[in-house]
Coordinates of C-alpha atoms in Angstrom, one line a residue:
X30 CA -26.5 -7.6 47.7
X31 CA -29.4 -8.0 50.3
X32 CA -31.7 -9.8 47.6
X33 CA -28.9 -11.9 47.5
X34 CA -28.4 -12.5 50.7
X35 CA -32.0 -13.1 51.1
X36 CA -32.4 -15.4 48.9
X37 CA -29.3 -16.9 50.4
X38 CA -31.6 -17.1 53.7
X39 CA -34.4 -18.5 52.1
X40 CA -32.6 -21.2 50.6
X41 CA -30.4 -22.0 53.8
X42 CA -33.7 -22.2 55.7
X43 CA -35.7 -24.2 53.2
X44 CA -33.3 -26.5 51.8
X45 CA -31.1 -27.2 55.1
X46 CA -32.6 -25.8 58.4
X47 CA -36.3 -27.4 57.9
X48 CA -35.6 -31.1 57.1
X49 CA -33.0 -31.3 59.6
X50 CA -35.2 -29.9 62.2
X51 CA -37.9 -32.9 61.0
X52 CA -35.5 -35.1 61.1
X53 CA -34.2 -34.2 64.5
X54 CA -37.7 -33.6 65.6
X55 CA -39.2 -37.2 64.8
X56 CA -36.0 -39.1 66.1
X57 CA -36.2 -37.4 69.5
X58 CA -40.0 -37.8 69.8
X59 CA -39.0 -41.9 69.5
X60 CA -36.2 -41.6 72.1
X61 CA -38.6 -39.6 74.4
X62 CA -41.4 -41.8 73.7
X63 CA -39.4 -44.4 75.1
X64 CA -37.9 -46.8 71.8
X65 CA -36.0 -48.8 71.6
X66 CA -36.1 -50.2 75.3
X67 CA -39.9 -50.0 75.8
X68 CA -43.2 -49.4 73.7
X69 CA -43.8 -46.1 72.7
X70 CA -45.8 -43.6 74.7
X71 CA -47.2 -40.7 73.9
X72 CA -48.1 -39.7 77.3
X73 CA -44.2 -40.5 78.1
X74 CA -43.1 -38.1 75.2
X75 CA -45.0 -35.5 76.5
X76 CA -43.8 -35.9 79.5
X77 CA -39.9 -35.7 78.6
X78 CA -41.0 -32.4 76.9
X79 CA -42.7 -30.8 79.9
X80 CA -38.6 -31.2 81.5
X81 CA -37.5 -28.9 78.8
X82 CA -35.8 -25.8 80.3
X83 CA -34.7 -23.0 78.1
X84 CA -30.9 -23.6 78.4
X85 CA -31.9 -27.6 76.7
X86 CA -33.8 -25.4 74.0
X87 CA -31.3 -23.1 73.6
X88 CA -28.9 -26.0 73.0
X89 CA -30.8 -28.3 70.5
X90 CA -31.3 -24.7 68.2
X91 CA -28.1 -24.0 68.5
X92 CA -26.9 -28.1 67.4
X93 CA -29.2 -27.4 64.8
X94 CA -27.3 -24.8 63.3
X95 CA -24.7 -26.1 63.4
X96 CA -25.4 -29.6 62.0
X97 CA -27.1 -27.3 59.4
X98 CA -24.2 -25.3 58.5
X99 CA -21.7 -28.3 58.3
X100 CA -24.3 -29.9 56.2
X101 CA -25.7 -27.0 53.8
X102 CA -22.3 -27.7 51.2
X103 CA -23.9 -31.8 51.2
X104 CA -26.4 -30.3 48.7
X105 CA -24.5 -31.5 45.7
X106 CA -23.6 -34.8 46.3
X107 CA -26.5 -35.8 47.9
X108 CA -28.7 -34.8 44.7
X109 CA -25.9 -36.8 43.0
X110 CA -26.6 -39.5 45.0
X111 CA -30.6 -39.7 44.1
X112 CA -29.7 -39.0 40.4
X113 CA -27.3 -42.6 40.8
X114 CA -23.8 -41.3 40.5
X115 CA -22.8 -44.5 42.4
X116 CA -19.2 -44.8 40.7
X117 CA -17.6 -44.0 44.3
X118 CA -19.3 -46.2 46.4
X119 CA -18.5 -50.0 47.5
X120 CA -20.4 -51.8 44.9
X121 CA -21.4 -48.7 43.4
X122 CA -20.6 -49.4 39.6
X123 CA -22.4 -52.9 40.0
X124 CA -25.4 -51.6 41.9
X125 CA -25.8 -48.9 39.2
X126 CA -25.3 -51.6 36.1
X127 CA -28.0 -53.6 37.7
X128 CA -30.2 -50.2 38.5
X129 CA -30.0 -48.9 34.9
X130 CA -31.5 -51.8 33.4
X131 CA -34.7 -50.9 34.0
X132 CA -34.3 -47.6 32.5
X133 CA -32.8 -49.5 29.5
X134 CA -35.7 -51.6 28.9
X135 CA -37.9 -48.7 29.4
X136 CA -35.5 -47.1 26.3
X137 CA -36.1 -49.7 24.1
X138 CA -40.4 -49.9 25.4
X139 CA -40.9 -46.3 24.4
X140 CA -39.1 -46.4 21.1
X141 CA -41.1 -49.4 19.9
X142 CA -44.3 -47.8 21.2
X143 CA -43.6 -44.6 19.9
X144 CA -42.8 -46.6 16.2
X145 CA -46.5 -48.5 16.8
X146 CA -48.0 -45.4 17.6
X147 CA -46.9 -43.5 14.1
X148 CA -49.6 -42.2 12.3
X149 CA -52.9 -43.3 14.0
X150 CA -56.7 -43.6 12.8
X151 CA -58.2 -40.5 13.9
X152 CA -60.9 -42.4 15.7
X153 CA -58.4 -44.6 17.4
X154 CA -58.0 -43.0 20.4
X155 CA -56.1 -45.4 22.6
X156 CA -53.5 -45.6 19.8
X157 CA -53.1 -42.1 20.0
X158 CA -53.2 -41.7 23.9
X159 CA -50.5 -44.5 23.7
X160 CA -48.5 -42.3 21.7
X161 CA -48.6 -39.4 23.8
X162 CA -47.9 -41.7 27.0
X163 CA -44.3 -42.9 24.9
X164 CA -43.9 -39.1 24.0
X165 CA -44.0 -38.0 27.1
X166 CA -41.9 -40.5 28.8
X167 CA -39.6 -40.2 25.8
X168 CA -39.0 -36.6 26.4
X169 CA -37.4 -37.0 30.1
X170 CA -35.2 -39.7 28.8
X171 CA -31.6 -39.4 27.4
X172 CA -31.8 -39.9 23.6
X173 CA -28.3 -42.2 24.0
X174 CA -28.8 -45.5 25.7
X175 CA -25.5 -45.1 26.9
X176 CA -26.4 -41.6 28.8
X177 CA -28.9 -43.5 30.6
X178 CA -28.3 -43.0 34.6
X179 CA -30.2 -45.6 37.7
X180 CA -32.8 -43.1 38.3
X181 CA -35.8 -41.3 37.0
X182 CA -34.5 -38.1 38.9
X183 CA -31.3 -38.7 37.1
X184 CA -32.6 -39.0 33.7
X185 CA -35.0 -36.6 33.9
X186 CA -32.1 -33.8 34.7
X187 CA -29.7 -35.1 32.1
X188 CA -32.3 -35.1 29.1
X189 CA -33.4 -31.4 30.5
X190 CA -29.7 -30.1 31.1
X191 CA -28.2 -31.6 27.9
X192 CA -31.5 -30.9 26.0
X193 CA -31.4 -27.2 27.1
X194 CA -27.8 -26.3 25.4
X195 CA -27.4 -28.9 22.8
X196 CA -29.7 -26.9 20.4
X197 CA -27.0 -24.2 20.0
X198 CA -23.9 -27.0 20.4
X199 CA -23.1 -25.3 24.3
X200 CA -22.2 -27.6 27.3
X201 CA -24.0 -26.2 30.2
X202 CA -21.6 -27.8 32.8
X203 CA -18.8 -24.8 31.6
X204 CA -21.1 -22.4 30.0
X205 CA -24.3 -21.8 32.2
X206 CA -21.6 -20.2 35.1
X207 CA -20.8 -17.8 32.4
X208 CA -25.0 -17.3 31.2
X209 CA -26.3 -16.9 34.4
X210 CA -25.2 -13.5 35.2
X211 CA -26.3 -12.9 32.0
X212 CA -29.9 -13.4 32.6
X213 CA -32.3 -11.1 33.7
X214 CA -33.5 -10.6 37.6
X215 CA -37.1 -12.0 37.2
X216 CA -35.6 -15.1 34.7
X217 CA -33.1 -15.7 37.4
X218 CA -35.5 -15.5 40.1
X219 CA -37.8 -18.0 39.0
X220 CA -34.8 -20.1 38.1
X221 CA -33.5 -20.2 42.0
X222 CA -36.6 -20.8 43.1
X223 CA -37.4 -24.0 41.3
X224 CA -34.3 -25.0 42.3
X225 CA -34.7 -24.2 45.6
X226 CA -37.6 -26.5 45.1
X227 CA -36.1 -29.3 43.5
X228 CA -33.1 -29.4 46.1
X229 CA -35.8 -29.3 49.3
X230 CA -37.8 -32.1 47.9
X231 CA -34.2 -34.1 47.3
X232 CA -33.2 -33.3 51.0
X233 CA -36.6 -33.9 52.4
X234 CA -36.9 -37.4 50.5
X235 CA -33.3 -38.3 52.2
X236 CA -34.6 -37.3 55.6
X237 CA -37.4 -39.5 55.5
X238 CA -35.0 -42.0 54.4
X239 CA -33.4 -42.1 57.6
X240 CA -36.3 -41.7 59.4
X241 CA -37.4 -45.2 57.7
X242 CA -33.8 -46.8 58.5
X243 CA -34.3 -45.0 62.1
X244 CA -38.1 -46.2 62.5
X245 CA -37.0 -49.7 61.7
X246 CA -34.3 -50.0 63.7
X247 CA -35.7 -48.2 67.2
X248 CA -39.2 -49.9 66.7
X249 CA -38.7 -53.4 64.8
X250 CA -39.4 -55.1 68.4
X251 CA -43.1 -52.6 69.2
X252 CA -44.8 -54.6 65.8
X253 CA -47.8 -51.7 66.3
X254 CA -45.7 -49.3 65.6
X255 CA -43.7 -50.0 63.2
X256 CA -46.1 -48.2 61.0
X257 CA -44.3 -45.2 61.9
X258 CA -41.8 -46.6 59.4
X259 CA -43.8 -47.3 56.4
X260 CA -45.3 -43.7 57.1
X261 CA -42.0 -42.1 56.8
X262 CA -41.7 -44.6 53.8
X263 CA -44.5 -43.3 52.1
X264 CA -43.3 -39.8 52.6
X265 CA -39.9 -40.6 51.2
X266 CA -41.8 -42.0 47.9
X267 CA -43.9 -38.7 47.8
X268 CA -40.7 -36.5 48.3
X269 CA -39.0 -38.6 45.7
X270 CA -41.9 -37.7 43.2
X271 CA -42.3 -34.3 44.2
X272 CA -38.3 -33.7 43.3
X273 CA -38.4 -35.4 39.8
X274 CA -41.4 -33.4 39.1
X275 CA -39.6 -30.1 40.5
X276 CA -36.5 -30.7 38.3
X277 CA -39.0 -31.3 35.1
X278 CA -40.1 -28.0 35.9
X279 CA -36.6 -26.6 36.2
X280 CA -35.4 -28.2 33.1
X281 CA -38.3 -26.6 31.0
X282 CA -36.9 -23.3 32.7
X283 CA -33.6 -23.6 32.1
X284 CA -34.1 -24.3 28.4
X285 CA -36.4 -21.3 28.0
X286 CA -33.8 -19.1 29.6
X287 CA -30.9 -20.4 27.6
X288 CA -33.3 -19.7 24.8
X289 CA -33.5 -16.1 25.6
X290 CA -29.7 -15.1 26.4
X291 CA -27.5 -17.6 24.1
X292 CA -26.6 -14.9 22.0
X293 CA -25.7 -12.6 25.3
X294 CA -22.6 -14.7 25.9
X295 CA -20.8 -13.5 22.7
X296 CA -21.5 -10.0 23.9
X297 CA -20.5 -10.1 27.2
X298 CA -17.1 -11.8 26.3
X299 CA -16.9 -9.1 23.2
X300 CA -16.6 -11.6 20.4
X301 CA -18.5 -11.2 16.9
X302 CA -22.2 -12.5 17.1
X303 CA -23.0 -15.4 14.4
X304 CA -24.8 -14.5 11.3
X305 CA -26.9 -17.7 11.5
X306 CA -27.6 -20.5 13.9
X307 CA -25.4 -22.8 11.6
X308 CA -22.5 -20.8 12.3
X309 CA -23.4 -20.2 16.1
X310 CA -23.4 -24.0 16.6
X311 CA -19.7 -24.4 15.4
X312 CA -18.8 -21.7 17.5
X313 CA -20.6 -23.1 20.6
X314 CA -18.8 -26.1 20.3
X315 CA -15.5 -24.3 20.1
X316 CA -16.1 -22.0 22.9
X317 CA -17.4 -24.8 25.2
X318 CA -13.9 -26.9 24.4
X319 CA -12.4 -23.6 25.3
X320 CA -13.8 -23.2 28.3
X321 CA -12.8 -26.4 29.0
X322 CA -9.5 -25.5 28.1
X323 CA -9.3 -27.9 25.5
X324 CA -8.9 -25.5 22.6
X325 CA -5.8 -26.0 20.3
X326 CA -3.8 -22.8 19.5
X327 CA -4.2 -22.7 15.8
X328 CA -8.3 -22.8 16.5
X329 CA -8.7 -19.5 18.4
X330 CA -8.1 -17.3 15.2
X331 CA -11.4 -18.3 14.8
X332 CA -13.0 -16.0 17.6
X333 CA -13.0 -12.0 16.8
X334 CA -13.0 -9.4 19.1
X335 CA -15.2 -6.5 18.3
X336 CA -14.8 -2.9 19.7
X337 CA -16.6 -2.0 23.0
X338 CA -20.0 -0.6 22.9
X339 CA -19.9 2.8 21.6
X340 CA -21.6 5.7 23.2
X341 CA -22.6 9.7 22.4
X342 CA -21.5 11.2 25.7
X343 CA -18.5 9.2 27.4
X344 CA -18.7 11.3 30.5
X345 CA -22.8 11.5 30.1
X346 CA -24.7 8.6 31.6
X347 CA -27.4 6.9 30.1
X348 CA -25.7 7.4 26.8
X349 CA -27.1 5.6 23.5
X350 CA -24.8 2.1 22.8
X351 CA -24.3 -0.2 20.0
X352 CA -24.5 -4.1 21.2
X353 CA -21.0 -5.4 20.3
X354 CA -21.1 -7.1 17.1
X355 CA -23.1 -4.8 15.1
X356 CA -21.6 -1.5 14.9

């Protein structure tokens, strides 16, 4: 309970608290420094924060915490929002149509390239470089063209998400709630952390997002400093990059973890393991419809309970067991 809670902490701090308080931070420093009525001043900012008493500190920490609290559940749609599930918004489905062609003509680039790049001369070395360019950009890419989404942080977490359960036929969206506390401490660990990761580098990227629409808008009549904006710009970019390259990381985790407790799901809900990965594949697809609660009646004779784990000493702990499914 206190690990989680501390991780809890960590990720309240990290993913919420922090680019608030940036965001907060920067926009006060303008309205100190004197935007929008007059030209910045950085002797004027200073000067607005040698007036701070502790009752004013007191009070932006506290509005802090609490625009950090009300915010903290955001996580969700906001990453949404970079991935390009517009559907919702005004123009949304259009703006998305119009943002997913690029991805498609990037599709239909990297399949070509990768078909040109079959089988080169070992000496040809930019034919071969060229593949592995396609191979990589292939590999964070839905294999449908019709799974493609507007963004690169979009595609990148589909092709990882759907490419780290479709190996054993299992829809993460129903079954990872039932692998994760399945997996081991130091697997799940490393899995919240990277997506700690990934979810501070989305939330930092949308704070310097409104710092940009905030920059522009407070400074558009100081021309000198409007640089402030394409800083803030720049830093959006860089957060941008730094989350697609956090959720490649996560993907690759994901998979390997799904990798190592697949089979622990048939335990854990005491059903017969497979004999092969064949059979486990038509039974993943089963139990994901099931979960789903899309499984037809005359289907679940298909799933078999087995006996609980057997041990020497009931009353005795530490006793020796028998995994369900092989006794």
């Amino acid at each position: 309970m206190g690990a989680f809670a501390g991780r809890l902490g960590t990720r309240f701090l990290v993913v919420t608290v922090v680019p608030n308080a940036l965001l907060l931070g920067y926009i006060s420093f303008l309205l100190a420094a004197g935007a929008p009525a007059h030209s910045p001043s950085l002797a004027r900012a200073l000067a607005a924060l040698d007036h701070l008493t502790a009752n004013r500190i007191a009070a932006v920490i506290l509005g802090l915490l609490i625009v950090s609290i009300a915010s903290h559940p955001l996580q969700v749609p906001l990453i949404q929002l970079l991935e390009g599930y517009w559907w919702g918004l005004p123009f949304g489905l259009k703006l998305a149509y119009r943002a997913t062609a690029r991805y498609r003509n990037e599709w239909n680039l990297v399949q070509s390239e990768l078909e040109a790049a079959k089988d080169p001369a070992p000496w040809d070395w930019h034919a071969r470089n060229a593949g592995r360019s396609a191979q990589f950009r292939w590999d964070w890419l839905p294999e449908v063209e019709g799974d493609l989404l507007p963004t690169a942080l979009g595609n990148t977490l589909r092709r990882g998400e759907t490419r780290a359960g479709e190996r054993y036929q299992l829809d993460l969206t129903v079954a990872l709630p039932r692998l994760t506390p399945l997996m081991a401490p130091g697997v799940l660990a490393e899995l919240s952390d990277l997506r700690n990761q990934l979810d501070a580098a989305a939330r930092l990227c949308i704070a310097a997002g409104i710092a940009t629409a905030v920059s522009v808008g407070l400074l558009i009549w100081h021309g000198p400093w409007l640089f402030l904006a394409l800083a803030t710009y720049l830093v959006t970019w860089a957060c941008y990059r730094s989350a697609v390259a956090a959720a490649r990381r996560f993907c690759i985790s994901l998979t390997a973890a799904v990798d190592l407790c697949h089979l622990q799901l048939f335990d854990a809900l005491s059903l017969e393991r497979p004999a092969d990965l064949v059979e486990e594949r038509e039974r993943n697809e089963r139990l994901s419809r099931l979960f789903r609660g899309q499984l037809a009646n005359d289907e679940m004779a298909a799933f078999r309970y087995v006996l609980p784990p057997k041990t020497d000493n009931p009353t005795a702990e530490g006793g020796t067991t028998t995994p369900p499914g092989q006794q």
